[in-house]
Amino acid sequence: MAMAMSDSGASRLRRQLESGGFEARLYVKQLSQQSDGDRDLQEHRQRIQALAEETAQNLKRNVYQNYRQFIETAREISYLESEMYQLSHLLTEQKSSLESIPLTLLPAAAAAGAAAASGGEEAGGGPAGRDHFRGQASFFPTPGGASRDSSGSGEEGKQRTLTTLLEKVEGCRHLLETPGQYLVYNGDLVEYDADHMAQVQRVHGFLMNDCLLVATWLPQRRGMYRYDALYPLDGLAVVNVKDNPPMKDMFKLLMFPESRIFQAENAKIKREWLEVLEETKRALGEKRRREQEEAAAPRGPPQVTSKASNPFEDEDDDEPAIPEVEEEKVDLSMEWIQELPEDLDVCIAQRDFEGAVDLLDKLNHYLEDKPSPPPVKELRAKVDERVRQLTEVLVFELSPDRSLRGGPKATRRAVSQLIRLGQCTKACELFLRNRAAAVHTAIRQLRIEGATLLYIHKLCHVFFTSLLETAREFETDFSGTDSGCYSAFVVWARSAMGMFVDAFSKQVFDSKESLSTAAECVKVAKEHCQQLGDIGLDLTFIIHALLVKDIQGALHSYKEIIIEATKHRNSEEMWRRMNLMTPEALGKLKEEMKSCGVSNFEQYTGDDCWVNLSYTVVAFTKQTMGFLEEALKLYFPELHMVLLESLVEIILVAVQHVDYSLRCEQDPEKKAFIRQNASFLYETVLPVVEKRFEEGVGKPAKQLQDLRNASRLIRVNPESTTSVV
């Protein structure tokens, strides 16, 4: 009873979900209103889940049934195609028989008429007459410049015809080295472009018993050709092209991975080309099949000829006879081997990649250390075709066109199966290409915020998290493979870092942010980059190399700003003490100077709110120390000389101005005040700069030491061209 109610409830739920006007949101809303509590919702969820699983099983079952029907239909089509080939062959034989009837009756009629007129013996209308007419018939060429080879039925005649024709083709003498090769058919054709159906060139086709030779015309040498292409008949497919005036009398040759379209002179020659190509391909296939059957047929025991029965054998020849070893057979009659190609098709259709690779491993293990007779080779050929299809599906799974959601773990299934198939290099390439597309998409989807530092935090989090996840997934997938894959990963990581630096520089340096903002952004990027060291991946040197030009440009730009500001203040310098007006302002200045590293600033303060220093010198000190602090956040060894030269240039602007003012000032009080400012620069500011630079860089700077030790610095008088010491 309960089961019946459950079945009826499931069927009612199925009908409700399958109805055309079903709306999920409205359904969930009604369900929430009608349910008594959490338990009802859980039970309803279980019913929907069971219904989904049942639907999935039905869908899988239908796919399998349809696929089996498709395989059976394809097999029936193949049988029908072979029957059509046989029917076409029979019709061709009937046609040739009907065409030969007039040639047979004509000599007989002539012989009978001559015998009746002269008594039966004088006309010579016996075999000689028939030979005469046959010879005349052989002189009629096939219309349209196409002809079959009829010069001699023996191998020597066929080879002679092939040699004669191919002497007119440059660059194909190597074809004559193939034993048993002869000419079947040849004729003029016009080649058309497969995409635009424009005429390309005139060609001449030579159909041999195992291949098709295409040669191009030589306009300057009449009757001569140049070798263009050679296509084995095994890999050649012929397709009739439907007439679409003015494009008519065409047929297409398919040779993986290319195709070519040719036009015959008329419909009859086109039909002959199609028939002869199919007949020759079929004859070649039957010949190869007979050879395989003969090779696979068991051989009888070797016949040993006794010495006594061979009177011509040398008595001293005592070489032992080598017994012929019978080829070992491989049992392929097991059901799982017989159904293996179809099972692989089903696994590929159902996307059961693991099952398909398991079947291939099972077959390889079974055929390991076993010989390869023709049946095994035939099975291998069928299986290799499925392996190619499986590889194409797995490659598509890893293509960037597929959904990039799910992170690196979403690619593990396809990558692991490609590695099991022996496609480790391809799996590595496709995995890294997929992850590059995912990283690029994630960076592009980031919304550019108004605050640069906020955007850089998000950018670093997205990029380095993706890089870290990719590295861990790569190590999981390719841990047991060739170490060359790890080199490919390092190259990929460098390329991805270039993508990151492009987005980083565009937001930080191209937008002309302040040096402090740029320093904070670079510091954030370095901190995230150092997290990769947890998995043994250090890319700090790469980010340094990629950012060095942008940082150099930022340092140079900010240096020019400081120099211009200092020169502007110098031009307005009155050499007066600073009056900060309020104790709060004085206390704030003391804190600022202390943060700059000037600990003895108290000795330069006077009564009330006065400071015994010039406003220009104080502003220069704060600006220079701020530049040094921000530049040290950006520092790495490649920037050592750039930073040092920038500091020297900035300091020279201030000390040269002080030196110039000392020598030009005539007022004793102002001159004493200038000396006090010079003493502050030499004895306080420059040692602080030198000490902070050494702490940040790790080694002292000789240029700063020389600058501090000089009692008077070189200065350039802006109003003259002479240098004064």
Coordinates of N, CA, C and O in Angstrom, one line a residue, residues 170-235:
E170 N 59.0 14.8 -64.9 CA 60.2 15.1 -64.2 C 60.1 14.8 -62.7 O 59.1 15.1 -62.1
G171 N 61.1 14.2 -62.1 CA 61.2 14.0 -60.7 C 60.4 12.8 -60.1 O 60.1 12.8 -59.0
C172 N 60.2 11.8 -60.9 CA 59.5 10.6 -60.4 C 60.2 9.3 -60.8 O 59.5 8.3 -60.9
R173 N 61.5 9.3 -61.1 CA 62.2 8.1 -61.4 C 62.2 7.1 -60.3 O 62.3 5.9 -60.6
H174 N 62.0 7.5 -59.1 CA 62.0 6.6 -58.0 C 60.8 5.7 -58.0 O 60.8 4.6 -57.3
L175 N 59.8 6.0 -58.8 CA 58.6 5.2 -58.8 C 58.9 3.9 -59.5 O 58.3 2.8 -59.3
L176 N 59.9 3.9 -60.5 CA 60.2 2.7 -61.2 C 60.9 1.6 -60.4 O 61.1 0.5 -60.9
E177 N 61.3 2.0 -59.2 CA 62.0 1.0 -58.4 C 61.1 0.1 -57.7 O 61.5 -0.9 -57.1
T178 N 59.8 0.3 -57.7 CA 58.8 -0.5 -57.0 C 58.5 -1.7 -57.9 O 58.0 -1.6 -59.0
P179 N 58.8 -2.9 -57.5 CA 58.5 -4.1 -58.3 C 57.0 -4.4 -58.5 O 56.3 -4.2 -57.5
G180 N 56.6 -4.8 -59.6 CA 55.2 -5.2 -59.9 C 54.3 -4.0 -60.1 O 53.1 -4.2 -60.1
Q181 N 54.9 -2.8 -60.3 CA 54.0 -1.6 -60.5 C 53.8 -1.4 -62.0 O 54.7 -1.5 -62.8
Y182 N 52.5 -1.1 -62.3 CA 52.2 -0.9 -63.7 C 51.1 0.2 -63.8 O 50.4 0.5 -62.9
L183 N 51.0 0.7 -65.1 CA 50.0 1.8 -65.3 C 48.7 1.2 -65.6 O 48.6 0.3 -66.4
V184 N 47.6 1.7 -65.0 CA 46.3 1.3 -65.2 C 45.5 2.3 -66.1 O 44.8 1.9 -67.1
Y185 N 45.6 3.6 -65.8 CA 44.8 4.5 -66.5 C 45.5 5.9 -66.4 O 46.3 6.1 -65.4
N186 N 45.3 6.8 -67.4 CA 45.9 8.1 -67.3 C 45.1 9.1 -68.1 O 44.4 8.6 -69.0
G187 N 45.1 10.4 -67.8 CA 44.4 11.4 -68.5 C 44.6 12.7 -68.0 O 45.1 13.0 -66.9
D188 N 44.1 13.7 -68.8 CA 44.2 15.1 -68.4 C 43.1 15.5 -67.5 O 41.9 15.1 -67.7
L189 N 43.4 16.4 -66.5 CA 42.4 16.9 -65.6 C 42.7 18.4 -65.3 O 43.8 18.9 -65.6
V190 N 41.7 19.1 -64.8 CA 41.8 20.5 -64.3 C 41.5 20.5 -62.8 O 40.5 20.1 -62.4
E191 N 42.5 21.1 -62.1 CA 42.3 21.1 -60.6 C 41.6 22.4 -60.2 O 41.9 23.5 -60.8
Y192 N 40.7 22.3 -59.3 CA 39.9 23.5 -58.7 C 40.2 23.6 -57.3 O 40.4 22.7 -56.6
D193 N 40.1 24.9 -56.8 CA 40.3 25.2 -55.3 C 39.1 24.6 -54.6 O 37.9 24.9 -55.0
A194 N 39.3 23.9 -53.5 CA 38.2 23.3 -52.8 C 37.3 24.3 -52.0 O 36.2 24.0 -51.8
D195 N 37.9 25.4 -51.7 CA 37.1 26.4 -50.9 C 36.3 27.4 -51.8 O 35.2 27.7 -51.6
H196 N 37.0 27.9 -52.8 CA 36.4 29.0 -53.6 C 36.0 28.5 -55.0 O 35.5 29.3 -55.8
M197 N 36.3 27.2 -55.4 CA 36.0 26.6 -56.7 C 36.5 27.5 -57.8 O 35.9 27.6 -58.8
A198 N 37.8 28.0 -57.6 CA 38.5 28.7 -58.7 C 39.5 27.8 -59.3 O 40.1 26.9 -58.7
Q199 N 39.6 27.9 -60.6 CA 40.6 27.0 -61.3 C 42.0 27.3 -60.9 O 42.4 28.4 -60.8
V200 N 42.7 26.2 -60.6 CA 44.1 26.3 -60.0 C 45.1 26.0 -61.1 O 46.0 26.9 -61.4
Q201 N 45.0 24.8 -61.7 CA 46.1 24.4 -62.7 C 45.6 23.2 -63.5 O 44.7 22.5 -63.1
R202 N 46.2 23.0 -64.6 CA 46.0 21.8 -65.4 C 47.0 20.7 -65.0 O 48.2 21.0 -64.7
V203 N 46.5 19.5 -64.8 CA 47.3 18.4 -64.3 C 47.1 17.2 -65.2 O 46.1 17.2 -66.0
H204 N 47.9 16.2 -65.0 CA 47.8 14.9 -65.7 C 47.8 13.8 -64.6 O 48.8 13.8 -63.8
G205 N 46.9 12.9 -64.6 CA 46.8 11.9 -63.6 C 47.3 10.5 -64.2 O 46.9 10.1 -65.3
F206 N 48.2 9.9 -63.4 CA 48.7 8.5 -63.8 C 48.2 7.6 -62.7 O 48.7 7.7 -61.6
L207 N 47.3 6.7 -63.0 CA 46.8 5.7 -62.0 C 47.5 4.4 -62.2 O 47.5 3.8 -63.2
M208 N 48.4 4.1 -61.1 CA 49.1 2.8 -61.1 C 48.2 1.8 -60.3 O 47.2 2.2 -59.7
N209 N 48.7 0.6 -60.3 CA 47.9 -0.5 -59.6 C 47.9 -0.3 -58.1 O 47.2 -1.0 -57.4
D210 N 48.8 0.6 -57.5 CA 48.8 0.8 -56.1 C 48.9 2.2 -55.6 O 48.9 2.5 -54.5
C211 N 48.9 3.2 -56.6 CA 49.0 4.6 -56.2 C 48.5 5.4 -57.4 O 48.3 5.0 -58.5
L212 N 48.3 6.7 -57.1 CA 47.9 7.7 -58.0 C 48.9 8.8 -58.1 O 49.2 9.4 -57.0
L213 N 49.5 9.1 -59.3 CA 50.5 10.1 -59.4 C 49.8 11.3 -60.1 O 49.1 11.2 -61.1
V214 N 50.0 12.5 -59.5 CA 49.5 13.8 -60.1 C 50.7 14.6 -60.6 O 51.6 14.8 -59.8
A215 N 50.7 15.0 -61.9 CA 51.8 15.8 -62.4 C 51.2 17.0 -63.0 O 50.1 17.0 -63.6
T216 N 51.9 18.1 -62.9 CA 51.5 19.4 -63.5 C 52.1 19.6 -64.9 O 53.1 19.1 -65.2
W217 N 51.4 20.4 -65.7 CA 51.8 20.7 -67.0 C 53.0 21.7 -67.0 O 53.1 22.5 -66.1
L218 N 53.9 21.5 -68.0 CA 55.0 22.4 -68.2 C 54.7 23.2 -69.4 O 54.9 22.7 -70.6
P219 N 54.2 24.5 -69.3 CA 53.8 25.2 -70.5 C 54.9 25.4 -71.6 O 54.7 25.4 -72.7
Q220 N 56.1 25.6 -71.1 CA 57.2 25.9 -72.0 C 57.7 24.6 -72.7 O 58.5 24.7 -73.7
R221 N 57.3 23.4 -72.2 CA 57.8 22.2 -72.8 C 56.6 21.3 -73.1 O 56.0 20.7 -72.2
R222 N 56.2 21.3 -74.3 CA 55.0 20.7 -74.8 C 55.1 19.2 -74.6 O 56.1 18.5 -75.0
G223 N 54.1 18.6 -73.9 CA 54.0 17.1 -73.7 C 54.8 16.7 -72.5 O 55.0 15.5 -72.3
M224 N 55.4 17.6 -71.7 CA 56.2 17.2 -70.6 C 55.5 17.7 -69.3 O 54.7 18.7 -69.3
Y225 N 55.7 17.0 -68.2 CA 55.1 17.3 -66.9 C 56.1 17.3 -65.8 O 57.2 16.8 -65.9
R226 N 55.7 17.9 -64.7 CA 56.5 17.9 -63.5 C 55.8 17.2 -62.3 O 54.6 17.4 -62.1
Y227 N 56.5 16.4 -61.6 CA 55.9 15.6 -60.5 C 55.3 16.6 -59.4 O 55.9 17.6 -59.0
D228 N 54.1 16.3 -59.0 CA 53.4 17.1 -58.0 C 53.1 16.4 -56.7 O 53.4 16.9 -55.7
A229 N 52.5 15.2 -56.8 CA 52.1 14.5 -55.6 C 51.9 13.0 -56.0 O 51.6 12.7 -57.1
L230 N 52.0 12.2 -54.9 CA 51.8 10.7 -55.1 C 51.0 10.3 -53.9 O 51.3 10.5 -52.7
Y231 N 49.8 9.6 -54.2 CA 48.9 9.2 -53.1 C 48.7 7.7 -53.2 O 48.3 7.2 -54.2
P232 N 49.1 7.0 -52.1 CA 48.8 5.5 -52.1 C 47.3 5.3 -52.1 O 46.5 6.0 -51.5
L233 N 46.8 4.3 -52.8 CA 45.4 4.0 -52.9 C 44.8 3.5 -51.6 O 43.6 3.6 -51.4
D234 N 45.6 3.0 -50.7 CA 45.1 2.6 -49.4 C 44.4 3.7 -48.6 O 43.4 3.6 -48.0
G235 N 45.0 4.9 -48.7 CA 44.5 6.1 -47.9 C 43.8 7.1 -48.8 O 43.7 8.2 -48.4

